[in-house]
């Protein structure tokens, strides 16, 4: 049985807004448990509470109620014991723009007491393709390079538990692939947030969806993916008789949200088991193309919201 | 052994913070040079005005046309030290906008190291103009080596007091900008009534009464008195209140600053962008 290394119990955080008694719940009774060595992905739209949760778990912010433990220590009562265990990449870069990339890494290595930092800095810079830029001011770096430098900084500190807020934001496909492989082989507990479904799918063992400060769904990757498989988004292009097909689909019980946008009819098949019935309908028409569209993260969120309200 | 290891760790962390801060401040060197030059401009006008005044009144309090240059050279160094009150807000706000503060806050080190890092880095940055004006003072109005060393220590303690004020301002600069602005506004008057560039004796009685209530006046005054008396024992015995106040504030203000830092940062976090 694996040890739980991050655990929250009814964790809530409220922010007071302008005006009398106006309070917004950034986190609402969050209960999660992450095992040692697990890569955990937290997905959610802007303002869902992802960063707030990371800030509490990394002792930066305090919850309004509830509790959390990281590495077996209470983040509120024992922050000094939590700090040596954690590495953080928060809200982008956490970098000093007015000093060089090397000075940034050196500074944090000295603060975090990393031995032989010079060799390690050069090695990780080479691995991340930053070696030529290491002695330039960070202000001159592209956004992707800054992101790589920030991640290099977090990894250099060699902490057991990593909190990564959008670690692949603004990176090209090749860099994302490199970072995914790097993180996968780290053998560390990673708590990450991302908007990139592909990254999360490749990297994470378990996933949670957070919307409006509440965890809507938490589970194994396959279990979460199944949610998007219930409904199938289909795009059909016809040579003619659009109106007829549209009318027929609108009257079909297992079809919903039929829309027409030249030259494509879009609709949702409520369940894959009705696929044969759909084919028999479409067979009557002069179909030019038919394709299944993967749901975007946003669509999955909406789907989750619908599931939640039902 | 444990104590030695911890001390080494702390020194290493403070040196890292100092190195980083100095490099950040030296990124735009002309900004630094102009800030030093502005302080020179600030002491020029009192030199001219008081120079004229001494032609009609040869002695004003302890000051005359011979030793008044020391008053202004010390004023220049006080201006450099006064920047301690703005360096903390400036540094904290930079870290806030660069979002580097969280990385420091979760760093496994005592928060005192963070504050010492800012304090020492500023001392290093101002060291060249400070030493220049200190040596100029020694050239124009020589004093004994012991008094000069004692003055350096006094300046260091004054810097601690001002850094305590700066720390409190810095905390509000990142947690509640309105309060920071108000405190800054009030501090402007506190400095104005502290006789940095003009001697106490030239002010009318009601302003002198206000100055008497200002603790900073005593801190700056003891620097000048130590210099012109050139006898540490006599200065301490003649002005014990000045020294007690100096040491008291040097301990209390940084401690209050750290307490507020811990309290406000944890409770309210960094707000407003």
Coordinates of C-alpha atoms in Angstrom, one line a residue:
Chain A
X1 CA 0.0 0.0 0.0
X2 CA 1.4 3.4 -1.0
X3 CA 1.7 6.3 1.5
X4 CA -0.3 9.3 0.9
X5 CA 2.1 12.3 0.6
X6 CA -0.4 15.1 0.0
X7 CA -3.7 15.1 1.7
X8 CA -6.4 17.7 2.2
X9 CA -9.4 17.5 4.4
X10 CA -12.4 19.8 3.8
X11 CA -10.0 22.5 2.6
X12 CA -11.8 25.8 2.0
X13 CA -10.6 29.2 1.2
X14 CA -12.7 32.4 1.0
X15 CA -11.8 35.8 -0.3
X16 CA -13.6 38.9 0.7
X17 CA -14.8 41.0 -2.2
X18 CA -15.5 44.7 -2.2
X19 CA -18.7 45.7 -0.5
X20 CA -20.5 44.4 2.5
X21 CA -20.4 40.7 3.3
X22 CA -19.4 39.7 -0.2
X23 CA -17.4 36.6 -0.1
X24 CA -16.2 34.3 -2.8
X25 CA -15.3 30.7 -2.2
X26 CA -12.1 30.0 -4.0
X27 CA -12.0 26.5 -2.6
X28 CA -14.9 24.6 -1.2
X29 CA -14.3 21.5 0.9
X30 CA -11.5 20.0 -1.1
X31 CA -10.6 16.4 -0.3
X32 CA -7.8 14.9 -2.2
X33 CA -5.2 12.3 -1.4
X34 CA -2.0 11.9 -3.5
X35 CA 0.3 8.9 -3.1
X36 CA 4.1 8.9 -2.9
X37 CA 5.6 8.9 -6.4
X38 CA 2.2 9.7 -8.1
X39 CA 1.9 12.3 -10.8
X40 CA -1.4 14.1 -10.2
X41 CA -3.0 16.5 -12.6
X42 CA -5.5 19.2 -11.6
X43 CA -7.5 20.6 -14.5
X44 CA -9.8 23.5 -14.4
X45 CA -10.7 26.7 -16.2
X46 CA -9.3 30.1 -15.1
X47 CA -10.3 31.1 -11.6
X48 CA -11.3 27.5 -10.7
X49 CA -9.0 27.5 -7.6
X50 CA -6.0 25.6 -9.0
X51 CA -3.4 28.1 -8.0
X52 CA -5.1 28.9 -4.7
X53 CA -4.9 25.2 -3.8
X54 CA -1.2 25.0 -4.8
X55 CA -0.5 28.2 -2.7
X56 CA -2.0 26.6 0.4
X57 CA -0.2 23.3 -0.1
X58 CA 3.1 25.1 -0.5
X59 CA 2.5 27.2 2.7
X60 CA 2.3 30.5 0.9
X61 CA -1.3 31.0 1.7
X62 CA -3.5 29.9 4.6
X63 CA -7.0 28.2 4.2
X64 CA -10.1 29.6 5.8
X65 CA -11.0 26.2 7.1
X66 CA -10.0 22.6 6.8
X67 CA -6.5 21.3 6.7
X68 CA -3.8 19.9 4.6
X69 CA -0.7 17.7 5.0
X70 CA 2.3 17.6 2.7
X71 CA 5.0 14.9 3.3
X72 CA 3.2 14.1 6.6
X73 CA 3.4 17.6 8.0
X74 CA 0.6 20.0 8.6
X75 CA 1.0 23.0 6.2
X76 CA -0.5 25.4 8.7
X77 CA 1.2 24.2 11.9
X78 CA 4.5 22.9 10.5
X79 CA 5.3 25.0 7.4
X80 CA 9.0 24.9 8.3
X81 CA 9.0 21.1 7.9
X82 CA 7.1 21.2 4.7
X83 CA 9.3 23.8 2.9
X84 CA 12.5 21.6 2.6
X85 CA 10.4 18.9 0.9
X86 CA 8.8 21.0 -1.9
X87 CA 9.7 22.6 -5.2
X88 CA 7.4 25.1 -6.8
X89 CA 6.8 26.5 -10.2
X90 CA 4.0 28.9 -9.7
X91 CA 1.9 31.2 -12.0
X92 CA 4.5 31.2 -14.7
X93 CA 8.2 31.8 -14.2
X94 CA 9.3 33.0 -10.7
X95 CA 12.4 34.4 -12.3
X96 CA 14.5 37.6 -12.0
X97 CA 14.5 39.3 -15.4
X98 CA 17.4 41.6 -14.6
X99 CA 20.0 39.0 -13.9
X100 CA 21.3 36.2 -16.2
X101 CA 19.8 32.8 -16.5
X102 CA 22.9 31.4 -14.8
X103 CA 22.6 33.8 -11.9
X104 CA 19.0 32.9 -11.4
X105 CA 19.8 29.2 -11.1
X106 CA 22.8 29.8 -9.0
X107 CA 20.9 32.0 -6.6
X108 CA 18.2 29.4 -6.0
X109 CA 20.7 26.6 -5.7
X110 CA 22.5 28.5 -3.0
X111 CA 19.3 29.3 -1.1
X112 CA 18.2 25.7 -1.3
X113 CA 21.7 24.4 -0.5
X114 CA 22.2 22.4 -3.7
X115 CA 25.7 20.8 -3.8
X116 CA 27.9 21.1 -6.9
X117 CA 25.5 23.5 -8.4
X118 CA 27.7 24.7 -11.2
X119 CA 28.0 21.3 -12.9
X120 CA 24.3 20.7 -12.3
X121 CA 23.3 24.0 -13.8
X122 CA 25.4 23.5 -16.9
X123 CA 24.0 19.9 -17.3
X124 CA 20.4 20.9 -17.0
X125 CA 20.8 23.9 -19.3
X126 CA 22.2 21.7 -22.0
X127 CA 19.4 19.2 -21.5
X128 CA 16.8 22.0 -21.9
X129 CA 18.7 23.6 -24.8
X130 CA 19.5 26.8 -22.8
X131 CA 23.2 26.5 -22.6
X132 CA 23.9 29.2 -25.2
X133 CA 21.6 31.6 -23.4
X134 CA 22.6 30.9 -19.9
X135 CA 24.7 34.1 -19.5
X136 CA 22.1 36.4 -21.1
X137 CA 19.7 38.5 -19.1
X138 CA 16.4 36.6 -18.6
X139 CA 14.6 39.7 -19.9
X140 CA 15.9 38.8 -23.3
X141 CA 14.5 35.2 -23.2
X142 CA 11.5 34.2 -25.2
X143 CA 8.5 33.1 -23.2
X144 CA 9.2 29.4 -23.9
X145 CA 12.8 29.8 -22.8
X146 CA 11.7 31.5 -19.6
X147 CA 9.3 28.6 -19.0
X148 CA 12.2 26.1 -19.5
X149 CA 14.5 28.0 -17.2
X150 CA 11.8 28.1 -14.6
X151 CA 11.3 24.4 -14.8
X152 CA 15.0 23.8 -14.8
X153 CA 15.2 25.9 -11.6
X154 CA 12.5 23.8 -10.0
X155 CA 14.1 20.5 -11.0
X156 CA 17.6 21.6 -9.9
X157 CA 16.5 22.0 -6.4
X158 CA 16.0 18.3 -6.2
X159 CA 12.9 18.3 -4.0
X160 CA 10.8 15.2 -3.2
X161 CA 7.4 16.8 -4.0
X162 CA 7.0 19.1 -7.0
X163 CA 4.2 21.6 -7.5
X164 CA 4.0 22.7 -11.1
X165 CA 1.5 25.3 -12.2
X166 CA 1.1 25.1 -16.0
X167 CA 4.7 23.7 -16.6
X168 CA 4.3 23.5 -20.4
X169 CA 2.5 26.8 -21.1
X170 CA 3.9 28.5 -24.2
X171 CA 6.2 25.7 -25.2
X172 CA 6.5 24.1 -28.6
X173 CA 5.6 20.5 -29.3
X174 CA 9.2 19.3 -29.2
X175 CA 9.9 21.0 -25.9
X176 CA 6.7 19.7 -24.4
X177 CA 7.6 16.2 -25.4
X178 CA 11.1 16.6 -23.8
X179 CA 9.6 17.9 -20.6
X180 CA 6.9 15.2 -20.4
X181 CA 9.6 12.6 -20.7
X182 CA 11.8 14.3 -18.2
X183 CA 9.0 14.6 -15.6
X184 CA 7.9 11.1 -16.2
X185 CA 11.3 9.7 -15.4
X186 CA 11.9 11.8 -12.3
X187 CA 10.4 9.4 -9.9
X188 CA 9.0 12.2 -7.8
X189 CA 5.6 13.1 -6.5
X190 CA 4.2 15.7 -8.8
X191 CA 1.2 17.9 -8.3
X192 CA 0.5 19.8 -11.5
X193 CA -2.1 22.0 -13.1
X194 CA -2.6 22.3 -16.8
X195 CA -4.9 23.3 -19.6
X196 CA -3.2 21.0 -22.0
X197 CA -5.2 17.7 -22.1
X198 CA -2.4 16.0 -24.1
X199 CA 0.2 16.7 -21.5
X200 CA -2.0 15.6 -18.7
X201 CA -2.9 12.5 -20.5
X202 CA 0.7 11.5 -21.2
X203 CA 2.0 12.4 -17.8
X204 CA -0.6 12.0 -15.0
X205 CA -1.6 8.9 -13.2
X206 CA -4.7 10.5 -11.8
X207 CA -6.7 13.5 -12.7
X208 CA -9.1 15.8 -10.9
X209 CA -11.4 18.4 -12.3
X210 CA -11.9 21.6 -10.3
X211 CA -14.6 24.1 -11.2
X212 CA -15.6 27.1 -9.0
X213 CA -13.5 25.8 -6.2
X214 CA -15.1 22.3 -6.1
X215 CA -13.6 19.0 -7.2
X216 CA -16.1 17.7 -9.7
X217 CA -14.4 14.5 -10.6
X218 CA -11.3 12.8 -9.4
X219 CA -10.0 9.5 -10.7
X220 CA -7.7 7.4 -12.8
X221 CA -6.9 8.7 -16.2
X222 CA -9.0 6.1 -18.0
X223 CA -11.9 6.7 -15.8
X224 CA -11.9 10.4 -16.6
X225 CA -11.4 9.7 -20.3
X226 CA -14.5 7.6 -20.3
X227 CA -16.5 10.7 -19.5
X228 CA -15.7 12.1 -22.8
X229 CA -16.6 8.8 -24.5
X230 CA -20.2 8.8 -23.4
X231 CA -21.1 11.6 -25.8
X232 CA -19.7 11.7 -29.3
X233 CA -19.4 14.9 -31.3
X234 CA -19.9 14.3 -35.0
X235 CA -19.4 16.5 -38.0
X236 CA -21.0 15.6 -41.3
X237 CA -20.6 17.2 -44.7
X238 CA -23.2 16.4 -47.4
X239 CA -23.4 17.1 -51.1
X240 CA -27.1 18.2 -50.8
X241 CA -30.3 17.9 -48.7
X242 CA -28.8 19.5 -45.6
X243 CA -32.2 20.7 -44.4
X244 CA -33.8 17.3 -44.7
X245 CA -31.0 15.6 -42.7
X246 CA -31.1 18.4 -40.1
X247 CA -34.8 18.0 -39.6
X248 CA -34.5 14.2 -39.3
X249 CA -31.7 14.4 -36.8
X250 CA -33.6 17.0 -34.7
X251 CA -36.4 14.5 -34.4
X252 CA -34.1 11.6 -33.4
X253 CA -34.1 11.0 -29.6
X254 CA -30.5 10.1 -29.2
X255 CA -29.2 13.1 -31.1
X256 CA -28.9 16.6 -29.6
X257 CA -27.5 20.0 -30.3
X258 CA -27.8 19.9 -34.1
X259 CA -26.2 23.0 -35.7
X260 CA -25.4 23.9 -39.2
X261 CA -22.3 25.9 -40.2
X262 CA -21.6 25.9 -43.9
X263 CA -20.8 23.3 -45.1
X264 CA -21.0 21.1 -42.0
X265 CA -23.7 19.7 -39.8
X266 CA -22.6 19.3 -36.2
X267 CA -24.4 17.3 -33.6
X268 CA -23.9 15.2 -30.5
X269 CA -24.6 11.5 -30.3
X270 CA -25.7 10.9 -26.7
X271 CA -24.3 7.4 -26.5
X272 CA -21.9 5.3 -28.6
X273 CA -24.3 2.4 -28.5
X274 CA -26.6 4.3 -30.9
X275 CA -23.9 4.5 -33.5
X276 CA -25.4 1.9 -35.8
X277 CA -28.8 3.6 -35.7
X278 CA -27.0 6.8 -36.7
X279 CA -25.3 5.1 -39.7
X280 CA -28.6 3.9 -40.9
X281 CA -30.0 7.4 -40.9
X282 CA -27.0 8.9 -42.6
X283 CA -27.0 6.0 -45.2
X284 CA -30.1 7.6 -46.8
X285 CA -28.1 10.7 -47.7
X286 CA -25.3 11.7 -50.1
X287 CA -22.6 12.0 -47.5
X288 CA -19.3 13.6 -48.5
X289 CA -17.4 13.1 -45.2
X290 CA -18.1 12.1 -41.6
X291 CA -15.8 12.6 -38.7
X292 CA -15.8 12.3 -34.9
X293 CA -14.5 15.4 -33.1
X294 CA -12.5 15.0 -29.9
X295 CA -14.0 17.1 -27.2
X296 CA -12.0 20.1 -26.1
X297 CA -11.2 20.5 -22.5
X298 CA -13.9 23.2 -22.3
X299 CA -16.4 20.8 -23.7
X300 CA -15.4 18.2 -21.2
X301 CA -15.9 20.7 -18.5
X302 CA -19.3 21.5 -19.8
X303 CA -20.1 17.9 -20.0
X304 CA -18.9 17.4 -16.4
X305 CA -21.0 20.4 -15.3
X306 CA -24.1 18.8 -16.9
X307 CA -23.3 15.4 -15.3
X308 CA -23.0 17.2 -12.0
X309 CA -26.3 19.0 -12.3
X310 CA -28.2 15.9 -13.2
Chain B
X1 CA 28.8 21.5 15.3
X2 CA 25.1 21.9 14.6
X3 CA 25.5 25.6 15.4
X4 CA 28.5 26.0 13.1
X5 CA 26.6 24.3 10.3
X6 CA 23.6 26.5 10.7
X7 CA 25.7 29.6 10.9
X8 CA 27.5 28.6 7.7
X9 CA 24.2 27.9 6.0
X10 CA 22.8 31.3 7.0
X11 CA 25.9 33.1 5.8
X12 CA 25.8 31.3 2.5
X13 CA 22.1 32.2 2.1
X14 CA 22.6 35.8 3.1
X15 CA 25.5 36.1 0.6
X16 CA 23.4 34.6 -2.1
X17 CA 20.6 37.2 -1.4
X18 CA 23.2 40.0 -1.3
X19 CA 24.8 38.9 -4.6
X20 CA 21.5 38.7 -6.3
X21 CA 20.2 42.0 -5.0
X22 CA 23.4 43.9 -5.9
X23 CA 23.4 42.4 -9.4
X24 CA 19.7 43.5 -9.8
X25 CA 20.5 47.0 -8.6
X26 CA 23.6 47.3 -10.9
X27 CA 21.6 46.2 -14.0
X28 CA 20.8 49.8 -14.7
X29 CA 23.9 51.6 -13.5
X30 CA 22.9 55.1 -14.6
X31 CA 19.8 55.0 -12.4
X32 CA 22.1 54.3 -9.4
X33 CA 24.5 57.1 -10.4
X34 CA 21.6 59.6 -10.7
X35 CA 20.2 58.7 -7.4
X36 CA 23.6 59.4 -5.8
X37 CA 23.8 62.7 -7.6
X38 CA 20.4 63.8 -6.5
X39 CA 21.6 63.6 -2.9
X40 CA 24.5 65.9 -3.8
X41 CA 22.0 68.4 -5.2
X42 CA 20.0 68.2 -2.0
X43 CA 22.9 69.4 0.1
X44 CA 24.1 72.1 -2.3
X45 CA 21.2 74.5 -1.5
X46 CA 21.7 74.4 2.3
X47 CA 25.4 74.9 1.8
X48 CA 24.8 78.1 -0.2
X49 CA 22.0 79.4 2.1
X50 CA 23.9 78.7 5.3
X51 CA 27.1 80.0 3.8
X52 CA 25.4 83.4 3.4
X53 CA 23.8 83.2 6.8
X54 CA 27.2 82.6 8.5
X55 CA 28.4 85.9 7.1
X56 CA 25.9 87.8 9.3
X57 CA 25.7 85.2 12.2
X58 CA 29.1 83.5 12.6
X59 CA 27.8 80.9 15.0
X60 CA 24.4 79.1 14.9
X61 CA 24.3 76.5 17.7
X62 CA 27.3 74.2 17.4
X63 CA 27.8 75.3 13.8
X64 CA 29.9 77.8 12.0
X65 CA 31.3 78.3 8.5
X66 CA 34.2 76.0 9.3
X67 CA 32.4 72.9 10.5
X68 CA 29.2 73.3 8.7
X69 CA 30.6 71.4 5.7
X70 CA 30.6 68.3 8.0
X71 CA 26.9 68.8 8.6
X72 CA 26.3 68.6 4.9
X73 CA 28.6 65.7 4.2
X74 CA 26.9 63.8 7.0
X75 CA 23.6 64.9 5.5
X76 CA 24.6 63.3 2.2
X77 CA 25.4 60.0 4.0
X78 CA 22.1 60.2 5.9
X79 CA 20.3 60.6 2.5
X80 CA 22.1 57.5 1.3
X81 CA 20.9 55.7 4.5
X82 CA 17.4 57.2 4.1
X83 CA 17.1 55.1 1.0
X84 CA 16.8 52.1 3.3
X85 CA 13.2 53.2 3.9
X86 CA 12.5 53.0 0.1
X87 CA 14.6 50.0 -0.8
X88 CA 12.4 47.5 1.0
X89 CA 9.2 48.6 -0.7
X90 CA 11.0 48.8 -4.0
X91 CA 12.5 45.4 -3.6
X92 CA 9.3 43.8 -2.4
X93 CA 7.3 45.4 -5.2
X94 CA 9.7 44.2 -7.8
X95 CA 9.5 40.7 -6.4
X96 CA 5.8 41.0 -6.3
X97 CA 5.5 42.0 -10.0
X98 CA 8.1 39.4 -11.1
X99 CA 6.2 36.9 -8.8
X100 CA 9.4 35.8 -7.3
X101 CA 8.4 36.5 -3.7
X102 CA 6.6 33.1 -3.4
X103 CA 9.8 31.3 -4.4
X104 CA 11.6 33.1 -1.6
X105 CA 8.9 32.6 0.9
X106 CA 8.9 28.8 0.5
X107 CA 12.7 28.8 0.5
X108 CA 14.0 26.8 3.5
X109 CA 15.5 29.7 5.3
X110 CA 14.9 32.1 8.1
X111 CA 12.9 35.2 7.0
X112 CA 15.5 37.3 8.8
X113 CA 18.1 36.2 6.2
X114 CA 15.8 37.7 3.5
X115 CA 15.7 41.0 5.3
X116 CA 19.4 41.0 6.1
X117 CA 20.1 40.2 2.4
X118 CA 18.2 43.4 1.3
X119 CA 19.8 45.4 4.1
X120 CA 23.4 44.4 3.4
X121 CA 23.0 44.6 -0.4
X122 CA 21.9 48.2 -0.1
X123 CA 24.9 49.0 2.2
X124 CA 27.2 47.5 -0.4
X125 CA 25.5 49.5 -3.2
X126 CA 25.9 52.8 -1.4
X127 CA 29.3 52.0 0.0
X128 CA 31.3 53.9 -2.7
X129 CA 29.6 57.3 -2.4
X130 CA 29.3 56.8 1.4
X131 CA 33.0 56.2 1.9
X132 CA 33.8 59.0 -0.6
X133 CA 31.8 61.6 1.5
X134 CA 33.1 60.1 4.8
X135 CA 36.7 60.6 3.6
X136 CA 35.9 64.1 2.3
X137 CA 34.5 64.9 5.8
X138 CA 37.7 63.6 7.4
X139 CA 39.8 65.7 5.0
X140 CA 37.9 68.9 5.8
X141 CA 37.4 68.2 9.5
X142 CA 39.7 65.5 10.8
X143 CA 38.8 63.4 13.8
X144 CA 40.5 60.5 15.6
X145 CA 40.5 57.0 14.1
X146 CA 38.5 55.7 17.1
X147 CA 35.8 58.4 16.6
X148 CA 35.7 57.6 12.9
X149 CA 35.2 53.9 13.6
X150 CA 32.6 54.6 16.2
X151 CA 30.8 56.8 13.7
X152 CA 30.8 54.0 11.2
X153 CA 29.1 51.8 13.8
X154 CA 26.6 54.5 14.6
X155 CA 25.8 54.8 10.9
X156 CA 25.3 51.1 10.7
X157 CA 22.8 51.2 13.7
X158 CA 21.0 54.2 12.1
X159 CA 20.8 52.1 8.9
X160 CA 19.2 49.3 11.0
X161 CA 16.6 51.7 12.4
X162 CA 15.8 53.0 8.9
X163 CA 15.6 49.4 7.5
X164 CA 13.1 48.6 10.2
X165 CA 11.0 51.5 9.0
X166 CA 11.6 50.4 5.4
X167 CA 10.5 46.8 6.2
X168 CA 7.2 48.0 7.7
X169 CA 6.7 50.2 4.6
X170 CA 7.6 47.3 2.3
X171 CA 5.1 45.0 3.9
X172 CA 2.3 47.5 3.3
X173 CA 3.6 48.2 -0.2
X174 CA 2.7 44.6 -1.2
X175 CA -0.3 44.0 1.0
X176 CA -2.1 47.3 1.2
X177 CA -0.8 50.0 -1.1
X178 CA -3.1 52.7 0.4
X179 CA -1.6 52.3 3.8
X180 CA 1.8 52.3 2.3
X181 CA 1.1 55.6 0.5
X182 CA -0.2 57.2 3.7
X183 CA 2.8 56.0 5.7
X184 CA 5.1 57.3 3.0
X185 CA 3.4 60.6 3.1
X186 CA 3.8 60.8 6.9
X187 CA 7.4 59.7 6.7
X188 CA 8.1 62.6 4.4
X189 CA 7.2 65.0 7.2
X190 CA 9.1 63.0 9.8
X191 CA 12.3 63.4 7.7
X192 CA 11.4 67.0 7.0
X193 CA 11.4 67.7 10.7
X194 CA 14.6 65.8 11.4
X195 CA 17.1 68.6 10.6
X196 CA 19.0 66.6 8.0
X197 CA 20.2 69.6 6.1
X198 CA 19.4 72.7 8.3
X199 CA 20.5 73.1 12.0
X200 CA 17.8 73.0 14.7
X201 CA 18.6 76.5 15.9
X202 CA 17.5 78.3 12.7
X203 CA 13.9 77.1 13.0
X204 CA 11.3 79.1 14.9
X205 CA 10.3 77.9 18.3
X206 CA 7.0 76.1 17.3
X207 CA 8.9 74.0 14.7
X208 CA 11.6 73.3 17.2
X209 CA 8.9 71.9 19.5
X210 CA 7.8 69.5 16.7
X211 CA 11.4 68.5 16.0
X212 CA 11.9 67.7 19.7
X213 CA 9.2 65.1 19.4
X214 CA 10.8 63.4 16.3
X215 CA 13.0 60.4 17.2
X216 CA 14.9 60.6 13.9
X217 CA 16.2 64.0 14.8
X218 CA 18.1 62.5 17.8
X219 CA 19.5 59.7 15.6
X220 CA 20.9 62.1 13.0
X221 CA 22.0 64.6 15.6
X222 CA 24.1 62.1 17.5
X223 CA 26.1 61.5 14.3
X224 CA 26.9 65.2 13.9
X225 CA 27.6 65.7 17.6
X226 CA 30.0 62.7 17.7
X227 CA 31.9 64.1 14.8
X228 CA 32.4 67.6 16.0
X229 CA 33.0 66.7 19.7
X230 CA 35.5 64.0 18.6
X231 CA 35.4 62.4 22.1
X232 CA 33.1 59.4 22.4
X233 CA 33.0 59.3 26.2
X234 CA 32.0 63.0 26.5
X235 CA 29.4 62.6 23.7
X236 CA 27.8 59.6 25.4
X237 CA 27.8 61.2 28.8
X238 CA 26.4 64.5 27.5
X239 CA 23.7 62.9 25.3
X240 CA 22.7 59.6 26.9
X241 CA 19.1 60.0 25.7
X242 CA 20.2 60.1 22.1
X243 CA 22.1 56.9 22.4
X244 CA 19.4 55.0 24.4
X245 CA 16.9 56.0 21.8
X246 CA 19.2 54.9 19.0
X247 CA 19.8 51.5 20.4
X248 CA 16.2 51.0 21.4
X249 CA 14.9 51.8 18.0
X250 CA 17.6 49.7 16.3
X251 CA 16.3 46.6 18.2
X252 CA 12.6 47.4 18.2
X253 CA 11.9 48.6 14.7
X254 CA 13.4 45.6 12.8
X255 CA 11.6 43.2 15.3
X256 CA 8.3 45.0 14.8
X257 CA 8.9 44.9 11.1
X258 CA 9.5 41.1 11.1
X259 CA 6.5 40.5 13.3
X260 CA 4.2 42.5 11.0
X261 CA 5.8 40.8 8.0
X262 CA 5.0 37.4 9.3
X263 CA 1.5 38.4 10.4
X264 CA 0.4 40.3 7.3
X265 CA 2.0 38.2 4.7
X266 CA 0.5 35.0 6.0
X267 CA -2.9 36.4 6.8
X268 CA -3.6 38.6 3.8
X269 CA -1.0 37.5 1.2
X270 CA 0.1 39.8 -1.6
X271 CA -2.8 41.8 -3.1
X272 CA -3.3 44.2 -5.9
X273 CA -1.7 44.3 -9.2

